[in-house]
Short mmCIF file of N, CA and C in Angstrom, two decimals:
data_model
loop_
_atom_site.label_atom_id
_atom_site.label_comp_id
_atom_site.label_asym_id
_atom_site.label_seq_id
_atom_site.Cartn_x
_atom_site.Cartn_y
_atom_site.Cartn_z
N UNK A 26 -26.91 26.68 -118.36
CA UNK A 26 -26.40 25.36 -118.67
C UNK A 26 -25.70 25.35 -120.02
N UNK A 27 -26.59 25.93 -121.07
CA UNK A 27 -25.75 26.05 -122.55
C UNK A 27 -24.60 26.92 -122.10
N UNK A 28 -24.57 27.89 -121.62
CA UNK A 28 -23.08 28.43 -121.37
C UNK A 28 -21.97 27.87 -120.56
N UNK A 29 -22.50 26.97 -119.95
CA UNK A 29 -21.74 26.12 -119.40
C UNK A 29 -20.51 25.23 -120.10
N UNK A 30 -21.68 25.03 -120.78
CA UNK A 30 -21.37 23.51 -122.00
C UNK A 30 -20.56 24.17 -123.08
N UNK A 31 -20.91 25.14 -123.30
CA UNK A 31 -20.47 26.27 -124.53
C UNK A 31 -18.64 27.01 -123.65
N UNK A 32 -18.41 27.06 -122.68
CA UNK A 32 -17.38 27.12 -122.53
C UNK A 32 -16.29 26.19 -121.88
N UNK A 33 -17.10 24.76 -120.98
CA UNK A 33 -16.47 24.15 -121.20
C UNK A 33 -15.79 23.41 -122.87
N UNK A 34 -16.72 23.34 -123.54
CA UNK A 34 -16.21 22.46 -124.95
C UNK A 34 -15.10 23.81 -125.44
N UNK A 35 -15.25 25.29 -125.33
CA UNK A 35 -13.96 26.17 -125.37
C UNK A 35 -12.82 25.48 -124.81
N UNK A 36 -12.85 25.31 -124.17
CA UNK A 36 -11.62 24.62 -122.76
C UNK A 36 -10.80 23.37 -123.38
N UNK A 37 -11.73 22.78 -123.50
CA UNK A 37 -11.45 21.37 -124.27
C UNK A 37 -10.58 21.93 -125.84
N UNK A 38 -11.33 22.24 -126.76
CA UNK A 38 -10.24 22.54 -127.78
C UNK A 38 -9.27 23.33 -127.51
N UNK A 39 -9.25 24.59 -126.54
CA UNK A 39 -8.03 25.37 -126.66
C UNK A 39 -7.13 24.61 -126.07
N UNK A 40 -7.34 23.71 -125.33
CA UNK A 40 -6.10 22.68 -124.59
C UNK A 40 -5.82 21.53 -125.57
N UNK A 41 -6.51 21.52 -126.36
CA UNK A 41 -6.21 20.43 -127.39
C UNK A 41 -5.22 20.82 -128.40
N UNK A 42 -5.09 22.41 -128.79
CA UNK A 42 -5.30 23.19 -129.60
C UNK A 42 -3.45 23.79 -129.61
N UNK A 43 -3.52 23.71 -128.15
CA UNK A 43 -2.17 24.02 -127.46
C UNK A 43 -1.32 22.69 -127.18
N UNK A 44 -1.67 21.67 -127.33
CA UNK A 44 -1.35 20.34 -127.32
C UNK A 44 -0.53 20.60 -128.34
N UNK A 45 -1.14 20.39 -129.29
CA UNK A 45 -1.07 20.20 -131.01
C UNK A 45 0.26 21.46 -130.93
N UNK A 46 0.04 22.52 -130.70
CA UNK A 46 1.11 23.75 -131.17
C UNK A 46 2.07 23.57 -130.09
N UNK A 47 1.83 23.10 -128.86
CA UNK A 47 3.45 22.25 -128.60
C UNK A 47 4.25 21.34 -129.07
N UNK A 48 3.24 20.46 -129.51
CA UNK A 48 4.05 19.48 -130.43
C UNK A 48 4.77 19.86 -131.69
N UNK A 49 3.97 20.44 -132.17
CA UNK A 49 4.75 20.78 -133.76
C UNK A 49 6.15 22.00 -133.03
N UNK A 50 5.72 22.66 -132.10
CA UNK A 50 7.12 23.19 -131.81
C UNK A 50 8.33 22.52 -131.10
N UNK A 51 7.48 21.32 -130.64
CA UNK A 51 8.93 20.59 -130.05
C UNK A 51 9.88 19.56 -131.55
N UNK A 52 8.88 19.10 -132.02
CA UNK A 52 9.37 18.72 -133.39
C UNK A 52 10.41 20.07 -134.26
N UNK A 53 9.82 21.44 -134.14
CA UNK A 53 10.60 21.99 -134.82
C UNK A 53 11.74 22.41 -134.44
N UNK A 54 11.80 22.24 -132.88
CA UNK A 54 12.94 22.14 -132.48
C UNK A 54 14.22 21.27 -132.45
N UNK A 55 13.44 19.94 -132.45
CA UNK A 55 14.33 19.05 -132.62
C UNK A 55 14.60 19.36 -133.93
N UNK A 56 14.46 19.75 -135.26
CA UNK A 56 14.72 19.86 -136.52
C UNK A 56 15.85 20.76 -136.35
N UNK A 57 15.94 21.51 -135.35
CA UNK A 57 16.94 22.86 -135.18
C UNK A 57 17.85 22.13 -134.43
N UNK A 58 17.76 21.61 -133.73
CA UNK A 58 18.34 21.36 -133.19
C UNK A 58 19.57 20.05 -133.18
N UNK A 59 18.90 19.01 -134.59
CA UNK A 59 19.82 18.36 -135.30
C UNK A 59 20.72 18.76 -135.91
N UNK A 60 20.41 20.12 -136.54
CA UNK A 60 21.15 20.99 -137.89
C UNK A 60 22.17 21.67 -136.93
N UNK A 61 21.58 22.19 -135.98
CA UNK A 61 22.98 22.62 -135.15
C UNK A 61 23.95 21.78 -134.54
N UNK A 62 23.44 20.50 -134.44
CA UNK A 62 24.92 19.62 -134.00
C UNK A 62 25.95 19.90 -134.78
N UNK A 63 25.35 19.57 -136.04
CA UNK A 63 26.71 19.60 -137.11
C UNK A 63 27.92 21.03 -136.78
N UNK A 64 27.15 22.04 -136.36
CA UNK A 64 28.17 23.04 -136.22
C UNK A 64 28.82 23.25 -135.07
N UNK A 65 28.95 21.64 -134.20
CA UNK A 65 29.52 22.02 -133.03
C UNK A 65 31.14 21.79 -132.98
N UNK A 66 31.84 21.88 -132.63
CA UNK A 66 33.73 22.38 -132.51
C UNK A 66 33.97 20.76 -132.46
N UNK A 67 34.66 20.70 -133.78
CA UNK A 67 35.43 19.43 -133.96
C UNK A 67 34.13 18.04 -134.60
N UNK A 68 33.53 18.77 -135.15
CA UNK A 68 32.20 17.69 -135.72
C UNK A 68 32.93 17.97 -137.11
N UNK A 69 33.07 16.37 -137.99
CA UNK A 69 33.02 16.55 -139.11
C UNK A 69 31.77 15.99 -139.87
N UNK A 70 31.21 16.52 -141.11
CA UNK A 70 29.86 16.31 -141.34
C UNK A 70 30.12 14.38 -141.62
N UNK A 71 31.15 14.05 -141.91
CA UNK A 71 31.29 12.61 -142.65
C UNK A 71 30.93 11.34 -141.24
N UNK A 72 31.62 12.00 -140.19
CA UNK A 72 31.43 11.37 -139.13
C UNK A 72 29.89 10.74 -138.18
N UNK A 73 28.97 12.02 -138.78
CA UNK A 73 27.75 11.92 -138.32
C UNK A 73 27.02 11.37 -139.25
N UNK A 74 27.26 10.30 -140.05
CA UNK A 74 25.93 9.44 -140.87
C UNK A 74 25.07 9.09 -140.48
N UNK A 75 24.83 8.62 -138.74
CA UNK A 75 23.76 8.47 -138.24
C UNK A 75 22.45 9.62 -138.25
N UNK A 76 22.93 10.94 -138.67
CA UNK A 76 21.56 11.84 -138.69
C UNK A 76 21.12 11.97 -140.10
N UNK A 77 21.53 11.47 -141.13
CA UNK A 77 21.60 11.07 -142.28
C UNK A 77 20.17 10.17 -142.69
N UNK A 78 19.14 10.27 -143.49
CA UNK A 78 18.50 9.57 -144.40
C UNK A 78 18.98 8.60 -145.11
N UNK A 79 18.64 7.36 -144.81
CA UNK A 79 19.15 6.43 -145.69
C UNK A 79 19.75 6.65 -147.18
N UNK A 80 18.56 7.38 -147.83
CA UNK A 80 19.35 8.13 -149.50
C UNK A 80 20.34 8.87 -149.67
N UNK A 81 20.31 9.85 -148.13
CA UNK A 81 21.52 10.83 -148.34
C UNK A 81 22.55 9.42 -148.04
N UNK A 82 22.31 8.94 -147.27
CA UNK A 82 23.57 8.19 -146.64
C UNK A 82 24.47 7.06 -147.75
N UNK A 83 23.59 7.04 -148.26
CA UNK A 83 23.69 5.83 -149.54
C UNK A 83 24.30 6.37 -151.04
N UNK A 84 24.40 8.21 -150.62
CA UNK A 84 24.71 8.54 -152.31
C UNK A 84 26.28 9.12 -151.55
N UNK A 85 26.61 9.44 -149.74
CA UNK A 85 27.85 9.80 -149.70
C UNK A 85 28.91 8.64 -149.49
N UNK A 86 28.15 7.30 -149.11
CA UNK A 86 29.07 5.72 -148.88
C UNK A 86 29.56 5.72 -150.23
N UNK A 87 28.71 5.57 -151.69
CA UNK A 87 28.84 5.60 -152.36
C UNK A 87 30.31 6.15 -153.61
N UNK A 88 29.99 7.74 -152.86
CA UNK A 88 31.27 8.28 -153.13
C UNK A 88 32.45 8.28 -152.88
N UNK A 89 32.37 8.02 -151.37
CA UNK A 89 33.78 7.09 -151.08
C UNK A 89 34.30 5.88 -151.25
N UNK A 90 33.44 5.33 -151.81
CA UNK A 90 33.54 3.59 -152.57
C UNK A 90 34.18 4.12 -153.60
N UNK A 91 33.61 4.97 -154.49
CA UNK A 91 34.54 5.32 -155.80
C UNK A 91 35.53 6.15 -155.48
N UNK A 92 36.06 6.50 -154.81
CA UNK A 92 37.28 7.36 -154.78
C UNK A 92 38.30 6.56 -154.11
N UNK A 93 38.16 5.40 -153.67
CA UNK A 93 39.17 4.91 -153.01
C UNK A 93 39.89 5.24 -151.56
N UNK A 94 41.15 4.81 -151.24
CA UNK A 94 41.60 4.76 -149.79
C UNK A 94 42.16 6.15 -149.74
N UNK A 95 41.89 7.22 -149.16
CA UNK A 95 42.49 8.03 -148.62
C UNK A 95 42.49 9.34 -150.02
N UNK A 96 41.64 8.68 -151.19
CA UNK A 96 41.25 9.83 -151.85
C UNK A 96 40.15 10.48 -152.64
N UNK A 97 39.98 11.50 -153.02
CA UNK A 97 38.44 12.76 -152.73
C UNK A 97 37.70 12.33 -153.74
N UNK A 98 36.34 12.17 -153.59
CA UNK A 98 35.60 11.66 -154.33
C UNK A 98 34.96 12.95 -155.27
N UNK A 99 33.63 12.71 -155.17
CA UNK A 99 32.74 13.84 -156.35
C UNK A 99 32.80 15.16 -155.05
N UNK A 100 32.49 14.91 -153.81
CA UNK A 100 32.08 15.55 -152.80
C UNK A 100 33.49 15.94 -152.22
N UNK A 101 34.00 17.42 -153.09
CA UNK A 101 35.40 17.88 -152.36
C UNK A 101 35.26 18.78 -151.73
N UNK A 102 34.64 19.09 -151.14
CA UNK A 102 33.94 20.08 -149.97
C UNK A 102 33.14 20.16 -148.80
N UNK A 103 33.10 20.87 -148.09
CA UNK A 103 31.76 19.82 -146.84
C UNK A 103 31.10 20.83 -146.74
N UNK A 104 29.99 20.37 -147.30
CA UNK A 104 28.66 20.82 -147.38
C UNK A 104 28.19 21.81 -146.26
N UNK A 105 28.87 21.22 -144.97
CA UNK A 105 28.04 22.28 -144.10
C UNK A 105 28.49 23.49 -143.69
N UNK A 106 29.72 23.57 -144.24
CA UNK A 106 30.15 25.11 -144.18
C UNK A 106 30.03 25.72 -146.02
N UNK A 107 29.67 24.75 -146.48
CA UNK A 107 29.58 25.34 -148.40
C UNK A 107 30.67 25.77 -148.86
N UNK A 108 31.88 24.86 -148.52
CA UNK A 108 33.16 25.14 -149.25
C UNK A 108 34.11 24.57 -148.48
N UNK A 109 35.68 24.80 -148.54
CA UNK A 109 36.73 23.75 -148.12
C UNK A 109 37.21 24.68 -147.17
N UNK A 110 37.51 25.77 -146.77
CA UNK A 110 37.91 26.53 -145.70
C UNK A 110 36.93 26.79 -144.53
N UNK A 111 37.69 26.55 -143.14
CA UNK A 111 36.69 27.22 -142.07
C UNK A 111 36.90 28.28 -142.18
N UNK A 112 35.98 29.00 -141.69
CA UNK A 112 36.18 30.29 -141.12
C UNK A 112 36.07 30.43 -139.48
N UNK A 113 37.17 30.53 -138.56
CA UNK A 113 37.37 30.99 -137.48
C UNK A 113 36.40 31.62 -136.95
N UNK A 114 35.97 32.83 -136.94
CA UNK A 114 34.40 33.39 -137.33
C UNK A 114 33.47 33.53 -137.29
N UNK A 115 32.93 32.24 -137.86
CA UNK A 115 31.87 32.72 -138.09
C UNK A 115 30.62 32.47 -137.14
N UNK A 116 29.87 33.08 -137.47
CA UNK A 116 28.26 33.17 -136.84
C UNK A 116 26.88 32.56 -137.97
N UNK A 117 26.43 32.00 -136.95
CA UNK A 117 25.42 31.41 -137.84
C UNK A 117 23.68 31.50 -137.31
N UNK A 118 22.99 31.45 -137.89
CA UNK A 118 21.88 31.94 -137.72
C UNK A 118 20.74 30.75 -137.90
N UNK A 119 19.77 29.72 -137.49
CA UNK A 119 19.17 28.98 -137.87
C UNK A 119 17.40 29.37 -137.74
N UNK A 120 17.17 28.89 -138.84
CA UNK A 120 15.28 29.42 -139.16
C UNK A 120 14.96 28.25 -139.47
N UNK A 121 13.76 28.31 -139.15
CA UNK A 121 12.25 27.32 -139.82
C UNK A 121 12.43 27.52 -141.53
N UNK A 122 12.37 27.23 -142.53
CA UNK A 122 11.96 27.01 -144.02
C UNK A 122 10.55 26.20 -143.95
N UNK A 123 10.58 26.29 -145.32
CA UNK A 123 8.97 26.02 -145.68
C UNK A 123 9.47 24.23 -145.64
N UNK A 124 8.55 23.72 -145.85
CA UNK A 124 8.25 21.84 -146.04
C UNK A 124 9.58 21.43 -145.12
N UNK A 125 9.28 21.13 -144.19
CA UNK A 125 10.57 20.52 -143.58
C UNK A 125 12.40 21.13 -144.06
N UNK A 126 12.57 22.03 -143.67
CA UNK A 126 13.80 22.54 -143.96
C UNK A 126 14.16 23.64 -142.72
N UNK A 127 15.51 23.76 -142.63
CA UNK A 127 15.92 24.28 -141.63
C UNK A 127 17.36 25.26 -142.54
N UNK A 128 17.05 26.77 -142.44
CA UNK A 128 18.14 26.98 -143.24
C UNK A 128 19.16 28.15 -142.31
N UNK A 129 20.23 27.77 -142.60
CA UNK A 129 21.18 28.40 -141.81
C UNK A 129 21.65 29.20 -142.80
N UNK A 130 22.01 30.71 -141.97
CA UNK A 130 23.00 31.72 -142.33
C UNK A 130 24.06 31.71 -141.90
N UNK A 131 25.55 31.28 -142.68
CA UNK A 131 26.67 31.45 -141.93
C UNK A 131 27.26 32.82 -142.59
N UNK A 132 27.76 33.90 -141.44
CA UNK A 132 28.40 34.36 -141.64
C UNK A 132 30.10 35.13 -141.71
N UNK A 133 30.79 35.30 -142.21
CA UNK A 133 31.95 35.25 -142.01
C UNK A 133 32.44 36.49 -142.53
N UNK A 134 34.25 36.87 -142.10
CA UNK A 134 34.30 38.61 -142.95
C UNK A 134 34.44 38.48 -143.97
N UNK A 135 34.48 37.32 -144.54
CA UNK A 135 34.54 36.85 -146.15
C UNK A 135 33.47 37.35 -146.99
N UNK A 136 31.81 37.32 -146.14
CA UNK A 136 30.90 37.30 -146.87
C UNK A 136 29.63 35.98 -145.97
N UNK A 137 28.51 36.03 -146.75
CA UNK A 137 27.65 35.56 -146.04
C UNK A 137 26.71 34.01 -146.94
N UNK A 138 26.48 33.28 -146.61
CA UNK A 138 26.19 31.62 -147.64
C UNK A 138 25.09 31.34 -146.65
N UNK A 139 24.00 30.65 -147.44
CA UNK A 139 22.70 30.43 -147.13
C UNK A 139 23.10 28.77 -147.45
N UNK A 140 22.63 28.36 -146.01
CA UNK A 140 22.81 26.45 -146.88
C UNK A 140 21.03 26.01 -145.83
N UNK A 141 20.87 25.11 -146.81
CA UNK A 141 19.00 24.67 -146.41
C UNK A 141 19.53 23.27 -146.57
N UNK A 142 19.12 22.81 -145.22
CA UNK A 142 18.66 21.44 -145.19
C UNK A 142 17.35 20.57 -145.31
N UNK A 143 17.43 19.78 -145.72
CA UNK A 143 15.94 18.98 -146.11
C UNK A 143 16.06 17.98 -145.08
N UNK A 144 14.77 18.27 -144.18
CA UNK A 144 14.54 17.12 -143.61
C UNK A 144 13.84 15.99 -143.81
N UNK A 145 13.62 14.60 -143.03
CA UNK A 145 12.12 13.95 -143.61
C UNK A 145 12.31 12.95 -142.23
N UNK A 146 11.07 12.44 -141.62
CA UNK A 146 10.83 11.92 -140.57
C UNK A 146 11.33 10.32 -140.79
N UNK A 147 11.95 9.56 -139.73
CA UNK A 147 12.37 8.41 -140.02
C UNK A 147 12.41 7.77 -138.58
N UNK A 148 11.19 6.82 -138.63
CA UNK A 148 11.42 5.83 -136.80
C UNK A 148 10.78 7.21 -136.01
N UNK A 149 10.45 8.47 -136.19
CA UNK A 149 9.91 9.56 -134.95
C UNK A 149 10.92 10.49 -134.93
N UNK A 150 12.19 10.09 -135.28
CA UNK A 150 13.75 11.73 -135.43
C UNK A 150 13.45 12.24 -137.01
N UNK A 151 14.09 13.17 -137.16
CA UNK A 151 14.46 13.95 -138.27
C UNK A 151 15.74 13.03 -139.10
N UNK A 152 15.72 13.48 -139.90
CA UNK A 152 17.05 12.72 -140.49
C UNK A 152 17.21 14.02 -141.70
N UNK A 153 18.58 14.34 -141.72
CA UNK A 153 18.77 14.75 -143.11
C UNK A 153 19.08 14.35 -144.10
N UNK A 154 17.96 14.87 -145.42
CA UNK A 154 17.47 14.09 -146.23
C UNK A 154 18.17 14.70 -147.38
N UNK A 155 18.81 16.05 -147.14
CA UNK A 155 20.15 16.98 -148.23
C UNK A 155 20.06 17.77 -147.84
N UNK A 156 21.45 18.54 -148.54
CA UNK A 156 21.84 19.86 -148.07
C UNK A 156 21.81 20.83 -149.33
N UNK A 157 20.74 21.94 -149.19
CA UNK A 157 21.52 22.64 -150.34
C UNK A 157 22.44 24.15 -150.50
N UNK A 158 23.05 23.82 -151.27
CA UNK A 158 24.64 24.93 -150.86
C UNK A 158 24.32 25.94 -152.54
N UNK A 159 24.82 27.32 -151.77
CA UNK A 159 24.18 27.88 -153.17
C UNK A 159 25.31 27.86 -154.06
N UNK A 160 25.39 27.76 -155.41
CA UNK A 160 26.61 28.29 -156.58
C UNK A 160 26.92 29.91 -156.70
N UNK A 161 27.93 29.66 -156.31
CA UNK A 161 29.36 30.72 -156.29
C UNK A 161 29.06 32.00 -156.72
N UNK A 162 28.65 31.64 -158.50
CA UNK A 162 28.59 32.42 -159.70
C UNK A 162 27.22 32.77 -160.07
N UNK A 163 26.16 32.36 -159.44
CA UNK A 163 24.92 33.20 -159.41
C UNK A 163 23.68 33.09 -158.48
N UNK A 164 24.35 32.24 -157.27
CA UNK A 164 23.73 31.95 -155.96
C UNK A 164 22.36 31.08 -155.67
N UNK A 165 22.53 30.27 -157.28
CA UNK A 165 20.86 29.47 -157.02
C UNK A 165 21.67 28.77 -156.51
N UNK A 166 20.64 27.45 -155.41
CA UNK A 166 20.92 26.72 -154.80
C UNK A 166 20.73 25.37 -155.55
N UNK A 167 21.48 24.27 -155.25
CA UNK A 167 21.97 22.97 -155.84
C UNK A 167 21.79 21.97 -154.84
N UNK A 168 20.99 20.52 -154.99
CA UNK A 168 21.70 19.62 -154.02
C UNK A 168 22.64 18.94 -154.04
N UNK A 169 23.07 18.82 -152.69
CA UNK A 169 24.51 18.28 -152.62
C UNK A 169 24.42 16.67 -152.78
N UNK A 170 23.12 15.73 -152.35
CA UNK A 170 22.90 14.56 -152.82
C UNK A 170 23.17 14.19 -154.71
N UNK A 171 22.09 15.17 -155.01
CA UNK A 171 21.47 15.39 -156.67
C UNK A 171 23.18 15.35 -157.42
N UNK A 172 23.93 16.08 -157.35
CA UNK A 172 25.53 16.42 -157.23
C UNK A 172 25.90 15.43 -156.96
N UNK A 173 26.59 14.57 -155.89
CA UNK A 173 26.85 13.50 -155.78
C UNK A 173 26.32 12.33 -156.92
N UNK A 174 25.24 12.32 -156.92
CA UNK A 174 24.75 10.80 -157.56
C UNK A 174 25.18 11.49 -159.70
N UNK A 175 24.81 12.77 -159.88
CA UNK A 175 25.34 12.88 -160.80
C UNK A 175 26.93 12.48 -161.47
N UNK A 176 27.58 13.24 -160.29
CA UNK A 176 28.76 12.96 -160.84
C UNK A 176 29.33 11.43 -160.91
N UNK A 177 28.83 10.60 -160.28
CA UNK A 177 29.19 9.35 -159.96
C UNK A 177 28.85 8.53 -161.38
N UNK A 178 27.35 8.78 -161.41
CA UNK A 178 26.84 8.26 -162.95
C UNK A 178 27.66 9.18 -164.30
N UNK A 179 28.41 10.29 -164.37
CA UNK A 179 29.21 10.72 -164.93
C UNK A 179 30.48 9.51 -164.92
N UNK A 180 30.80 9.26 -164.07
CA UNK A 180 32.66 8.69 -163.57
C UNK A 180 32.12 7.42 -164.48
N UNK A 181 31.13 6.89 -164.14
CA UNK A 181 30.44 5.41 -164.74
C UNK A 181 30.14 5.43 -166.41
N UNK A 182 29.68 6.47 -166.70
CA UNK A 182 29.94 6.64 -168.09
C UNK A 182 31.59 6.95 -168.93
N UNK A 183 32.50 7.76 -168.47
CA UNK A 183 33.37 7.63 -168.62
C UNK A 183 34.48 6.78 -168.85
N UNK A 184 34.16 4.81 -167.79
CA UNK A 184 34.64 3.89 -167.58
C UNK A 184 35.10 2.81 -168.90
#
């Protein structure tokens, strides 16, 4: 009877157990699986604000408020390729990161750029919460929000 009991209550957590580790993998999928929209043929990152975090969303409206009709604000680049040229090319690679992040390898014959997105849960979806793109000249990584709201409070001091 104790062995009974002793492997049903086994049964019970390992199905609980497997519950739980489906879930967190369907969540991490959907995390992958947001980050890869952006790289689909003819997506521009400006267009998709809806997968956007209210903060991210609020520091890139922002920038186009200050730059005016039809010209470039703090943000002269798009973030999700980490610079102003496509590359025809390229291949990209997407991983799990630590605390909610999803970081892609794009590569190209140019060379190869690590960009990490930050996620954070909003309503039950993912939302991206920034992007970070590494610097040129010694490859630490920067956010592209943090960047934005700087330079803006720069333009504002300047005024």
């Amino acid at each position: 009877m104790k062995k009974a009991l002793f492997f049903t209550i086994c049964a019970i957590l390992s199905a609980s157990g497997s519950d739980a580790n489906s879930a967190k993998n369907s969540a991490n999928d959907a995390g992958i699986n947001l980050v890869k929209s952006l790289y689909s043929k003819n997506v521009y990152f400006g267009d998709r604000k809806n997968i956007l975090s209210a903060s991210f969303k609020s520091a890139l409206m922002q920038d186009e408020a200050s730059a005016g009709e039809g010209e470039v604000g703090c943000l002269d680049y798009d973030p999700v390729i980490a610079g102003q040229d496509v590359c025809d090319d390229a291949k990209y690679d997407f991983e799990l990161g630590r605390r909610d992040t999803v970081v892609v390898t794009q590569t190209c014959p140019y060379g190869t750029q690590t960009i990490i997105y930050k996620l954070i849960r909003s309503g039950g979806d993912y939302k991206i919460d920034d992007i970070y793109n590494q610097n040129p000249n010694d490859s630490r990584a920067f956010s592209v929000k943090n960047q934005i709201l700087n330079c803006l409070n720069q333009s504002k001091e300047h005024q």
